[in-house]
Amino acid sequence: MAADVPRRSPEAARDRSAPGRGRRPARSFGRAAGLTVLGALVPGTGLLAAGWRRTGAVVLAVFVVLLGGLAWLATAGRRTAVRAAVDPDLLLGVMVGVGVLAVLWITVVVLGYRLLVPRRLPGLQRAAGVLLVVLLMVGVAVPAVAAVRLAGAQRNLVDTVFADSESATVVEPADPVNPFGDKERVNILLLGGDGGDGREGVRTDTVIVASIETATGATTLFSLPRNLEDLPFPQGTELAELFPDGFDAGEESESLLNAVYRNGPALYPDALGAPSDNPGADWLKLGVGEALGLPIDYYVLVNLDGFSQLVDALGGITVNVNYYVPVGGEPSIGTLPDAYIAPGPDQEMDGATALAFSRGRFGLTDYQRMDRQRCVLDSIVAAADPVTLLTRYQQLAATTTDIVSTDIPQSVLGDFVDIAFLVKDAGIRSVVFDDTVISPAYPDYDQIRLLVQQALGTAPPVTAAPTSAAPAPATTTSAAPTSGAAPTTGAVADVADACAYDPAAAQAAIDAGEPPTRG
């Protein structure tokens, strides 16, 4: 009777769902190669085809979860992704994690091929199989190395630019978890330092305060002219005692707003009363904050001499030009420009041209230059699209570390990310204190503070001008002005408005002809 019971072969008794037990090679080399490629694209499928059901299912499930996580980070989780991108510890974890995943992925590819390929192959097919596996390994390793390098560049950028340097004006947050606390606004001083060859020290020809409402992200930019005089300092500080009537370095040209950064600390190196890695920025934070009636929380300084490298790293920028902009020239001694940038829409500029466009002022006003500098900054932001950032990020990060300095601590970067997402949706307005609003040589700082309060909605509108100044600050944006005249006064406007091309103004400038050059 026992002979009537069918006997199972050892092969049939094997549990093929257990890892390492059972091998189900493909019937042909072509099928094995195809399944190996599929297993490289969708990890786990090759193992499943080879009979390693449990291991293959686990690998496939992990892959699907990781893929879903990446999809979420790219869509609904973008804020989380950006917050992680400003955390050096998380970035280090990403670098290690990507490396480990790449090794495991390559292991899965190699193992899948070894399980699927027939035991006996002609020499040519065997060589082709080895080549296929090597190519698949390279296909996994190259993007992994690229991802690790990108994360490393970002980590170096965060650690270098946001190095938690000593500052005489930064106040440590009472609650590290919620650093902005109940603050309604965060005010950031944006400085453009015009240093470089042939220039002594750094002069901050661009001085802008970005006042950001923490709840909504609504942002107002307040631009001060480089030739503003008698910069005041807060009462009770040593700076106010040294300069009771405003900053004065002896000579008028050395007492302007753009000279405070360099001359203040040079005259009185210990006046801040606390250590500082950038005393010039701290002097300006105190002075500009007092001038506008706004407490300045942090500063960001961009060296304009090096920002041309940033433009080149982006592959150039596009701006509208509405009048002839001089390249070079020295108005103080009458040296004519070397050339002019002609009017025209959507002009492509490399770094050198963009720098000349930002600096040129021969025959023009400082206010027009302020407008163009804001336009260049706006164009840089527009040029930093995701594809450009990915393909050029290492060069961009290296350039940024060379030209940007700030006292923003790493501990608040995550909260700044949250605010940045709000700013993107809320938009930006610009208020320019030009000579239609104030007299830079004899500024009425009480009037300036009142206009700031009106722009922020913290003071009632003025029904009659309290001084001879215009009743509202001039408003412009990051583009070049629409004519050769000084910007007009009016209500606060969106930043993008002045970036538009003005064909009538441009044609009028062309009809008038290019101004004379040194050549």
PDB file of C-alpha atoms in Angstrom, residues 97-375:
ATOM      1  CA  GLY A  97      21.486  57.003   3.369  1.00  0.00           C
ATOM      2  CA  VAL A  98      21.938  57.495  -0.381  1.00  0.00           C
ATOM      3  CA  GLY A  99      25.281  55.711  -0.228  1.00  0.00           C
ATOM      4  CA  VAL A 100      23.819  52.743   1.642  1.00  0.00           C
ATOM      5  CA  LEU A 101      20.822  52.532  -0.695  1.00  0.00           C
ATOM      6  CA  ALA A 102      23.099  52.606  -3.740  1.00  0.00           C
ATOM      7  CA  VAL A 103      25.159  49.697  -2.377  1.00  0.00           C
ATOM      8  CA  LEU A 104      22.006  47.690  -1.598  1.00  0.00           C
ATOM      9  CA  TRP A 105      20.524  48.467  -5.021  1.00  0.00           C
ATOM     10  CA  ILE A 106      23.679  47.292  -6.782  1.00  0.00           C
ATOM     11  CA  THR A 107      23.671  44.141  -4.641  1.00  0.00           C
ATOM     12  CA  VAL A 108      20.084  43.414  -5.683  1.00  0.00           C
ATOM     13  CA  VAL A 109      20.992  43.879  -9.354  1.00  0.00           C
ATOM     14  CA  VAL A 110      23.990  41.540  -9.178  1.00  0.00           C
ATOM     15  CA  LEU A 111      22.146  38.936  -7.123  1.00  0.00           C
ATOM     16  CA  GLY A 112      19.143  38.999  -9.439  1.00  0.00           C
ATOM     17  CA  TYR A 113      21.315  38.424 -12.491  1.00  0.00           C
ATOM     18  CA  ARG A 114      23.202  35.548 -10.869  1.00  0.00           C
ATOM     19  CA  LEU A 115      19.909  33.850  -9.938  1.00  0.00           C
ATOM     20  CA  LEU A 116      18.298  34.374 -13.341  1.00  0.00           C
ATOM     21  CA  VAL A 117      21.087  33.637 -15.786  1.00  0.00           C
ATOM     22  CA  PRO A 118      21.300  30.036 -17.090  1.00  0.00           C
ATOM     23  CA  ARG A 119      24.187  28.043 -15.693  1.00  0.00           C
ATOM     24  CA  ARG A 120      25.801  27.272 -18.987  1.00  0.00           C
ATOM     25  CA  LEU A 121      26.314  30.128 -21.405  1.00  0.00           C
ATOM     26  CA  PRO A 122      28.496  30.565 -24.442  1.00  0.00           C
ATOM     27  CA  GLY A 123      31.488  32.806 -23.835  1.00  0.00           C
ATOM     28  CA  LEU A 124      30.063  35.695 -25.852  1.00  0.00           C
ATOM     29  CA  GLN A 125      26.785  35.732 -23.917  1.00  0.00           C
ATOM     30  CA  ARG A 126      28.629  35.441 -20.632  1.00  0.00           C
ATOM     31  CA  ALA A 127      30.736  38.490 -21.527  1.00  0.00           C
ATOM     32  CA  ALA A 128      27.610  40.369 -22.640  1.00  0.00           C
ATOM     33  CA  GLY A 129      25.951  39.537 -19.329  1.00  0.00           C
ATOM     34  CA  VAL A 130      28.900  40.842 -17.344  1.00  0.00           C
ATOM     35  CA  LEU A 131      28.915  44.036 -19.418  1.00  0.00           C
ATOM     36  CA  LEU A 132      25.168  44.470 -18.878  1.00  0.00           C
ATOM     37  CA  VAL A 133      25.528  44.138 -15.102  1.00  0.00           C
ATOM     38  CA  VAL A 134      28.435  46.595 -15.038  1.00  0.00           C
ATOM     39  CA  LEU A 135      26.407  49.138 -17.020  1.00  0.00           C
ATOM     40  CA  LEU A 136      23.457  48.716 -14.670  1.00  0.00           C
ATOM     41  CA  MET A 137      25.757  49.178 -11.668  1.00  0.00           C
ATOM     42  CA  VAL A 138      27.101  52.382 -13.201  1.00  0.00           C
ATOM     43  CA  GLY A 139      23.517  53.490 -13.889  1.00  0.00           C
ATOM     44  CA  VAL A 140      22.772  53.156 -10.180  1.00  0.00           C
ATOM     45  CA  ALA A 141      26.069  54.575  -8.921  1.00  0.00           C
ATOM     46  CA  VAL A 142      26.252  57.734 -11.069  1.00  0.00           C
ATOM     47  CA  PRO A 143      23.003  59.369  -9.877  1.00  0.00           C
ATOM     48  CA  ALA A 144      23.764  58.264  -6.320  1.00  0.00           C
ATOM     49  CA  VAL A 145      27.191  59.939  -6.435  1.00  0.00           C
ATOM     50  CA  ALA A 146      25.594  63.036  -7.946  1.00  0.00           C
ATOM     51  CA  ALA A 147      23.005  63.134  -5.155  1.00  0.00           C
ATOM     52  CA  VAL A 148      25.690  62.756  -2.491  1.00  0.00           C
ATOM     53  CA  ARG A 149      27.749  65.542  -4.054  1.00  0.00           C
ATOM     54  CA  LEU A 150      24.706  67.832  -4.225  1.00  0.00           C
ATOM     55  CA  ALA A 151      23.881  67.174  -0.590  1.00  0.00           C
ATOM     56  CA  GLY A 152      27.522  67.748   0.322  1.00  0.00           C
ATOM     57  CA  ALA A 153      27.618  71.054  -1.557  1.00  0.00           C
ATOM     58  CA  GLN A 154      24.425  72.175   0.169  1.00  0.00           C
ATOM     59  CA  ARG A 155      25.777  71.143   3.570  1.00  0.00           C
ATOM     60  CA  ASN A 156      28.981  73.077   2.951  1.00  0.00           C
ATOM     61  CA  LEU A 157      26.946  76.090   1.838  1.00  0.00           C
ATOM     62  CA  VAL A 158      24.839  76.072   5.005  1.00  0.00           C
ATOM     63  CA  ASP A 159      27.849  75.534   7.268  1.00  0.00           C
ATOM     64  CA  THR A 160      29.877  78.263   5.537  1.00  0.00           C
ATOM     65  CA  VAL A 161      27.322  81.036   4.980  1.00  0.00           C
ATOM     66  CA  PHE A 162      25.316  80.420   8.155  1.00  0.00           C
ATOM     67  CA  ALA A 163      28.329  79.821  10.352  1.00  0.00           C
ATOM     68  CA  ASP A 164      26.773  81.255  13.533  1.00  0.00           C
ATOM     69  CA  SER A 165      29.378  83.999  13.639  1.00  0.00           C
ATOM     70  CA  GLU A 166      29.659  86.476  16.500  1.00  0.00           C
ATOM     71  CA  SER A 167      27.312  89.442  16.243  1.00  0.00           C
ATOM     72  CA  ALA A 168      26.820  92.470  18.467  1.00  0.00           C
ATOM     73  CA  THR A 169      23.185  92.865  17.416  1.00  0.00           C
ATOM     74  CA  VAL A 170      21.657  89.380  17.057  1.00  0.00           C
ATOM     75  CA  VAL A 171      19.468  88.452  20.018  1.00  0.00           C
ATOM     76  CA  GLU A 172      19.218  84.759  20.845  1.00  0.00           C
ATOM     77  CA  PRO A 173      15.577  83.607  20.648  1.00  0.00           C
ATOM     78  CA  ALA A 174      13.921  82.906  23.979  1.00  0.00           C
ATOM     79  CA  ASP A 175      12.279  79.794  22.548  1.00  0.00           C
ATOM     80  CA  PRO A 176      14.590  77.847  20.195  1.00  0.00           C
ATOM     81  CA  VAL A 177      11.640  75.757  18.991  1.00  0.00           C
ATOM     82  CA  ASN A 178       9.724  78.880  17.979  1.00  0.00           C
ATOM     83  CA  PRO A 179      12.470  81.484  17.436  1.00  0.00           C
ATOM     84  CA  PHE A 180      10.179  84.192  16.058  1.00  0.00           C
ATOM     85  CA  GLY A 181       7.726  83.762  18.923  1.00  0.00           C
ATOM     86  CA  ASP A 182       5.102  86.488  18.870  1.00  0.00           C
ATOM     87  CA  LYS A 183       7.094  88.727  16.513  1.00  0.00           C
ATOM     88  CA  GLU A 184       4.763  90.245  13.958  1.00  0.00           C
ATOM     89  CA  ARG A 185       7.639  91.095  11.644  1.00  0.00           C
ATOM     90  CA  VAL A 186      11.148  89.992  10.807  1.00  0.00           C
ATOM     91  CA  ASN A 187      13.314  92.759   9.357  1.00  0.00           C
ATOM     92  CA  ILE A 188      16.366  91.844   7.275  1.00  0.00           C
ATOM     93  CA  LEU A 189      18.978  94.321   6.070  1.00  0.00           C
ATOM     94  CA  LEU A 190      20.026  93.512   2.499  1.00  0.00           C
ATOM     95  CA  LEU A 191      23.382  95.016   1.532  1.00  0.00           C
ATOM     96  CA  GLY A 192      25.133  95.151  -1.823  1.00  0.00           C
ATOM     97  CA  GLY A 193      28.835  95.660  -1.179  1.00  0.00           C
ATOM     98  CA  ASP A 194      30.543  97.306  -4.135  1.00  0.00           C
ATOM     99  CA  GLY A 195      34.125  96.182  -3.558  1.00  0.00           C
ATOM    100  CA  GLY A 196      36.742  95.013  -6.016  1.00  0.00           C
ATOM    101  CA  ASP A 197      39.834  95.971  -7.968  1.00  0.00           C
ATOM    102  CA  GLY A 198      40.673  99.645  -7.726  1.00  0.00           C
ATOM    103  CA  ARG A 199      38.254 100.182  -4.841  1.00  0.00           C
ATOM    104  CA  GLU A 200      39.358 100.800  -1.276  1.00  0.00           C
ATOM    105  CA  GLY A 201      37.379  98.628   1.106  1.00  0.00           C
ATOM    106  CA  VAL A 202      33.700  97.826   0.634  1.00  0.00           C
ATOM    107  CA  ARG A 203      31.045 100.477   0.104  1.00  0.00           C
ATOM    108  CA  THR A 204      27.463  99.355   0.523  1.00  0.00           C
ATOM    109  CA  ASP A 205      25.873 101.132  -2.417  1.00  0.00           C
ATOM    110  CA  THR A 206      22.744  99.005  -2.080  1.00  0.00           C
ATOM    111  CA  VAL A 207      20.882  99.295   1.228  1.00  0.00           C
ATOM    112  CA  ILE A 208      17.453  97.657   1.392  1.00  0.00           C
ATOM    113  CA  VAL A 209      15.394  96.521   4.370  1.00  0.00           C
ATOM    114  CA  ALA A 210      12.997  93.627   3.793  1.00  0.00           C
ATOM    115  CA  SER A 211      10.198  93.802   6.351  1.00  0.00           C
ATOM    116  CA  ILE A 212       8.356  90.471   6.372  1.00  0.00           C
ATOM    117  CA  GLU A 213       5.073  89.848   8.135  1.00  0.00           C
ATOM    118  CA  THR A 214       5.539  86.470   9.827  1.00  0.00           C
ATOM    119  CA  ALA A 215       1.862  85.480   9.698  1.00  0.00           C
ATOM    120  CA  THR A 216       1.248  86.127   6.003  1.00  0.00           C
ATOM    121  CA  GLY A 217       4.662  86.544   4.354  1.00  0.00           C
ATOM    122  CA  ALA A 218       3.652  89.976   3.014  1.00  0.00           C
ATOM    123  CA  THR A 219       6.957  91.745   2.341  1.00  0.00           C
ATOM    124  CA  THR A 220       7.806  95.395   1.871  1.00  0.00           C
ATOM    125  CA  LEU A 221      11.243  96.480   0.671  1.00  0.00           C
ATOM    126  CA  PHE A 222      12.506  99.868   1.866  1.00  0.00           C
ATOM    127  CA  SER A 223      15.359 101.230  -0.244  1.00  0.00           C
ATOM    128  CA  LEU A 224      17.637 103.982   1.045  1.00  0.00           C
ATOM    129  CA  PRO A 225      19.909 106.021  -1.239  1.00  0.00           C
ATOM    130  CA  ARG A 226      23.657 105.530  -1.003  1.00  0.00           C
ATOM    131  CA  ASN A 227      24.210 109.284  -0.512  1.00  0.00           C
ATOM    132  CA  LEU A 228      21.954 109.572   2.558  1.00  0.00           C
ATOM    133  CA  GLU A 229      23.658 111.692   5.237  1.00  0.00           C
ATOM    134  CA  ASP A 230      23.553 112.018   9.040  1.00  0.00           C
ATOM    135  CA  LEU A 231      22.581 108.395   9.678  1.00  0.00           C
ATOM    136  CA  PRO A 232      21.218 108.316  13.261  1.00  0.00           C
ATOM    137  CA  PHE A 233      21.856 105.675  15.906  1.00  0.00           C
ATOM    138  CA  PRO A 234      19.613 104.414  18.743  1.00  0.00           C
ATOM    139  CA  GLN A 235      19.584 106.479  21.916  1.00  0.00           C
ATOM    140  CA  GLY A 236      21.486 104.910  24.763  1.00  0.00           C
ATOM    141  CA  THR A 237      24.123 103.315  22.544  1.00  0.00           C
ATOM    142  CA  GLU A 238      27.730 104.428  22.380  1.00  0.00           C
ATOM    143  CA  LEU A 239      27.256 105.097  18.680  1.00  0.00           C
ATOM    144  CA  ALA A 240      24.612 107.703  19.464  1.00  0.00           C
ATOM    145  CA  GLU A 241      26.951 109.321  21.980  1.00  0.00           C
ATOM    146  CA  LEU A 242      29.755 109.430  19.406  1.00  0.00           C
ATOM    147  CA  PHE A 243      27.467 110.828  16.698  1.00  0.00           C
ATOM    148  CA  PRO A 244      24.635 112.765  18.390  1.00  0.00           C
ATOM    149  CA  ASP A 245      23.828 114.542  15.110  1.00  0.00           C
ATOM    150  CA  GLY A 246      24.209 111.496  12.889  1.00  0.00           C
ATOM    151  CA  PHE A 247      27.206 109.766  11.341  1.00  0.00           C
ATOM    152  CA  ASP A 248      30.021 112.142  10.393  1.00  0.00           C
ATOM    153  CA  ALA A 249      33.487 110.944   9.354  1.00  0.00           C
ATOM    154  CA  GLY A 250      34.815 114.455   8.692  1.00  0.00           C
ATOM    155  CA  GLU A 251      34.475 114.594   4.905  1.00  0.00           C
ATOM    156  CA  GLU A 252      31.077 114.634   3.246  1.00  0.00           C
ATOM    157  CA  SER A 253      31.942 111.839   0.784  1.00  0.00           C
ATOM    158  CA  GLU A 254      33.131 109.663   3.676  1.00  0.00           C
ATOM    159  CA  SER A 255      30.027 110.345   5.769  1.00  0.00           C
ATOM    160  CA  LEU A 256      27.400 109.029   3.370  1.00  0.00           C
ATOM    161  CA  LEU A 257      25.326 105.940   4.063  1.00  0.00           C
ATOM    162  CA  ASN A 258      27.462 103.792   1.761  1.00  0.00           C
ATOM    163  CA  ALA A 259      30.611 104.682   3.768  1.00  0.00           C
ATOM    164  CA  VAL A 260      29.315 103.749   7.245  1.00  0.00           C
ATOM    165  CA  TYR A 261      30.102 100.043   6.772  1.00  0.00           C
ATOM    166  CA  ARG A 262      33.770 100.799   6.155  1.00  0.00           C
ATOM    167  CA  ASN A 263      34.442 104.008   8.100  1.00  0.00           C
ATOM    168  CA  GLY A 264      32.441 103.443  11.278  1.00  0.00           C
ATOM    169  CA  PRO A 265      34.425 100.489  12.642  1.00  0.00           C
ATOM    170  CA  ALA A 266      37.655 102.027  11.337  1.00  0.00           C
ATOM    171  CA  LEU A 267      37.074 105.174  13.398  1.00  0.00           C
ATOM    172  CA  TYR A 268      35.787 103.456  16.548  1.00  0.00           C
ATOM    173  CA  PRO A 269      36.588  99.724  16.492  1.00  0.00           C
ATOM    174  CA  ASP A 270      35.246  99.071  20.026  1.00  0.00           C
ATOM    175  CA  ALA A 271      32.128 101.241  19.907  1.00  0.00           C
ATOM    176  CA  LEU A 272      29.708  98.310  19.619  1.00  0.00           C
ATOM    177  CA  GLY A 273      30.678  97.117  23.089  1.00  0.00           C
ATOM    178  CA  ALA A 274      30.502  93.458  22.038  1.00  0.00           C
ATOM    179  CA  PRO A 275      32.527  91.204  19.745  1.00  0.00           C
ATOM    180  CA  SER A 276      31.451  91.070  16.121  1.00  0.00           C
ATOM    181  CA  ASP A 277      32.745  89.238  13.076  1.00  0.00           C
ATOM    182  CA  ASN A 278      31.275  91.955  10.855  1.00  0.00           C
ATOM    183  CA  PRO A 279      31.143  95.251  12.793  1.00  0.00           C
ATOM    184  CA  GLY A 280      30.309  97.251   9.671  1.00  0.00           C
ATOM    185  CA  ALA A 281      27.082  95.295   9.230  1.00  0.00           C
ATOM    186  CA  ASP A 282      26.228  95.798  12.910  1.00  0.00           C
ATOM    187  CA  TRP A 283      26.781  99.551  12.590  1.00  0.00           C
ATOM    188  CA  LEU A 284      24.402  99.616   9.635  1.00  0.00           C
ATOM    189  CA  LYS A 285      21.810  97.435  11.371  1.00  0.00           C
ATOM    190  CA  LEU A 286      21.673  99.895  14.243  1.00  0.00           C
ATOM    191  CA  GLY A 287      21.757 103.010  12.063  1.00  0.00           C
ATOM    192  CA  VAL A 288      19.335 101.927   9.345  1.00  0.00           C
ATOM    193  CA  GLY A 289      16.989 100.475  11.958  1.00  0.00           C
ATOM    194  CA  GLU A 290      16.927 103.826  13.765  1.00  0.00           C
ATOM    195  CA  ALA A 291      16.431 105.715  10.490  1.00  0.00           C
ATOM    196  CA  LEU A 292      13.398 103.621   9.519  1.00  0.00           C
ATOM    197  CA  GLY A 293      12.047 103.031  13.004  1.00  0.00           C
ATOM    198  CA  LEU A 294      12.352  99.268  12.535  1.00  0.00           C
ATOM    199  CA  PRO A 295      14.435  96.887  14.654  1.00  0.00           C
ATOM    200  CA  ILE A 296      16.764  95.060  12.266  1.00  0.00           C
ATOM    201  CA  ASP A 297      17.034  91.381  13.133  1.00  0.00           C
ATOM    202  CA  TYR A 298      19.587  90.135  10.611  1.00  0.00           C
ATOM    203  CA  TYR A 299      21.649  91.205   7.620  1.00  0.00           C
ATOM    204  CA  VAL A 300      22.664  89.601   4.323  1.00  0.00           C
ATOM    205  CA  LEU A 301      25.615  91.066   2.401  1.00  0.00           C
ATOM    206  CA  VAL A 302      26.257  90.278  -1.266  1.00  0.00           C
ATOM    207  CA  ASN A 303      29.576  91.393  -2.701  1.00  0.00           C
ATOM    208  CA  LEU A 304      28.648  92.838  -6.084  1.00  0.00           C
ATOM    209  CA  ASP A 305      32.183  92.336  -7.362  1.00  0.00           C
ATOM    210  CA  GLY A 306      31.700  88.595  -7.035  1.00  0.00           C
ATOM    211  CA  PHE A 307      28.052  88.388  -7.950  1.00  0.00           C
ATOM    212  CA  SER A 308      29.008  88.350 -11.647  1.00  0.00           C
ATOM    213  CA  GLN A 309      30.308  84.836 -10.936  1.00  0.00           C
ATOM    214  CA  LEU A 310      26.846  83.943  -9.660  1.00  0.00           C
ATOM    215  CA  VAL A 311      25.246  85.218 -12.878  1.00  0.00           C
ATOM    216  CA  ASP A 312      27.699  83.173 -14.955  1.00  0.00           C
ATOM    217  CA  ALA A 313      27.025  80.120 -12.793  1.00  0.00           C
ATOM    218  CA  LEU A 314      23.323  80.505 -13.626  1.00  0.00           C
ATOM    219  CA  GLY A 315      24.139  80.699 -17.312  1.00  0.00           C
ATOM    220  CA  GLY A 316      23.219  84.393 -17.553  1.00  0.00           C
ATOM    221  CA  ILE A 317      20.123  86.434 -16.784  1.00  0.00           C
ATOM    222  CA  THR A 318      17.470  88.268 -18.805  1.00  0.00           C
ATOM    223  CA  VAL A 319      16.504  91.896 -18.119  1.00  0.00           C
ATOM    224  CA  ASN A 320      14.629  94.714 -19.825  1.00  0.00           C
ATOM    225  CA  VAL A 321      16.619  97.867 -20.608  1.00  0.00           C
ATOM    226  CA  ASN A 322      14.680 101.098 -21.142  1.00  0.00           C
ATOM    227  CA  TYR A 323      17.533 103.588 -21.597  1.00  0.00           C
ATOM    228  CA  TYR A 324      21.262 103.629 -22.335  1.00  0.00           C
ATOM    229  CA  VAL A 325      23.209 102.260 -19.364  1.00  0.00           C
ATOM    230  CA  PRO A 326      26.910 103.202 -19.162  1.00  0.00           C
ATOM    231  CA  VAL A 327      29.639 100.589 -18.918  1.00  0.00           C
ATOM    232  CA  GLY A 328      32.347 102.068 -16.732  1.00  0.00           C
ATOM    233  CA  GLY A 329      33.047 105.779 -16.528  1.00  0.00           C
ATOM    234  CA  GLU A 330      33.735 107.951 -13.510  1.00  0.00           C
ATOM    235  CA  PRO A 331      31.318 110.878 -13.089  1.00  0.00           C
ATOM    236  CA  SER A 332      33.322 112.536 -10.294  1.00  0.00           C
ATOM    237  CA  ILE A 333      36.243 113.265 -12.647  1.00  0.00           C
ATOM    238  CA  GLY A 334      34.357 113.273 -15.938  1.00  0.00           C
ATOM    239  CA  THR A 335      35.832 110.071 -17.392  1.00  0.00           C
ATOM    240  CA  LEU A 336      33.448 108.893 -20.114  1.00  0.00           C
ATOM    241  CA  PRO A 337      32.122 105.319 -20.197  1.00  0.00           C
ATOM    242  CA  ASP A 338      33.785 102.691 -22.365  1.00  0.00           C
ATOM    243  CA  ALA A 339      30.460 101.710 -23.922  1.00  0.00           C
ATOM    244  CA  TYR A 340      26.707 101.628 -23.305  1.00  0.00           C
ATOM    245  CA  ILE A 341      24.153  98.883 -22.929  1.00  0.00           C
ATOM    246  CA  ALA A 342      21.471  99.791 -25.455  1.00  0.00           C
ATOM    247  CA  PRO A 343      17.734  99.765 -24.719  1.00  0.00           C
ATOM    248  CA  GLY A 344      15.845  96.613 -25.601  1.00  0.00           C
ATOM    249  CA  PRO A 345      13.529  93.946 -24.206  1.00  0.00           C
ATOM    250  CA  ASP A 346      14.631  90.600 -22.773  1.00  0.00           C
ATOM    251  CA  GLN A 347      18.340  91.225 -23.065  1.00  0.00           C
ATOM    252  CA  GLU A 348      20.588  88.274 -22.223  1.00  0.00           C
ATOM    253  CA  MET A 349      23.490  89.290 -19.979  1.00  0.00           C
ATOM    254  CA  ASP A 350      26.516  87.400 -18.761  1.00  0.00           C
ATOM    255  CA  GLY A 351      28.121  88.162 -15.413  1.00  0.00           C
ATOM    256  CA  ALA A 352      30.350  91.009 -16.602  1.00  0.00           C
ATOM    257  CA  THR A 353      27.502  92.743 -18.444  1.00  0.00           C
ATOM    258  CA  ALA A 354      25.106  92.280 -15.514  1.00  0.00           C
ATOM    259  CA  LEU A 355      27.700  93.795 -13.153  1.00  0.00           C
ATOM    260  CA  ALA A 356      28.163  96.792 -15.454  1.00  0.00           C
ATOM    261  CA  PHE A 357      24.384  97.130 -15.716  1.00  0.00           C
ATOM    262  CA  SER A 358      24.138  97.166 -11.906  1.00  0.00           C
ATOM    263  CA  ARG A 359      26.972  99.634 -11.364  1.00  0.00           C
ATOM    264  CA  GLY A 360      26.656 102.131 -14.224  1.00  0.00           C
ATOM    265  CA  ARG A 361      25.626 105.648 -13.205  1.00  0.00           C
ATOM    266  CA  PHE A 362      27.512 108.049 -15.499  1.00  0.00           C
ATOM    267  CA  GLY A 363      24.946 110.642 -16.535  1.00  0.00           C
ATOM    268  CA  LEU A 364      22.274 108.905 -14.472  1.00  0.00           C
ATOM    269  CA  THR A 365      21.114 109.041 -10.877  1.00  0.00           C
ATOM    270  CA  ASP A 366      21.806 106.825  -7.899  1.00  0.00           C
ATOM    271  CA  TYR A 367      18.092 106.043  -7.782  1.00  0.00           C
ATOM    272  CA  GLN A 368      18.147 104.640 -11.289  1.00  0.00           C
ATOM    273  CA  ARG A 369      21.068 102.447 -10.306  1.00  0.00           C
ATOM    274  CA  MET A 370      19.137 101.286  -7.233  1.00  0.00           C
ATOM    275  CA  ASP A 371      16.276 100.309  -9.532  1.00  0.00           C
ATOM    276  CA  ARG A 372      18.549  98.344 -11.850  1.00  0.00           C
ATOM    277  CA  GLN A 373      20.185  96.505  -8.966  1.00  0.00           C
ATOM    278  CA  ARG A 374      16.799  95.362  -7.724  1.00  0.00           C
ATOM    279  CA  CYS A 375      15.971  94.293 -11.266  1.00  0.00           C
TER     280      CYS A 375
END
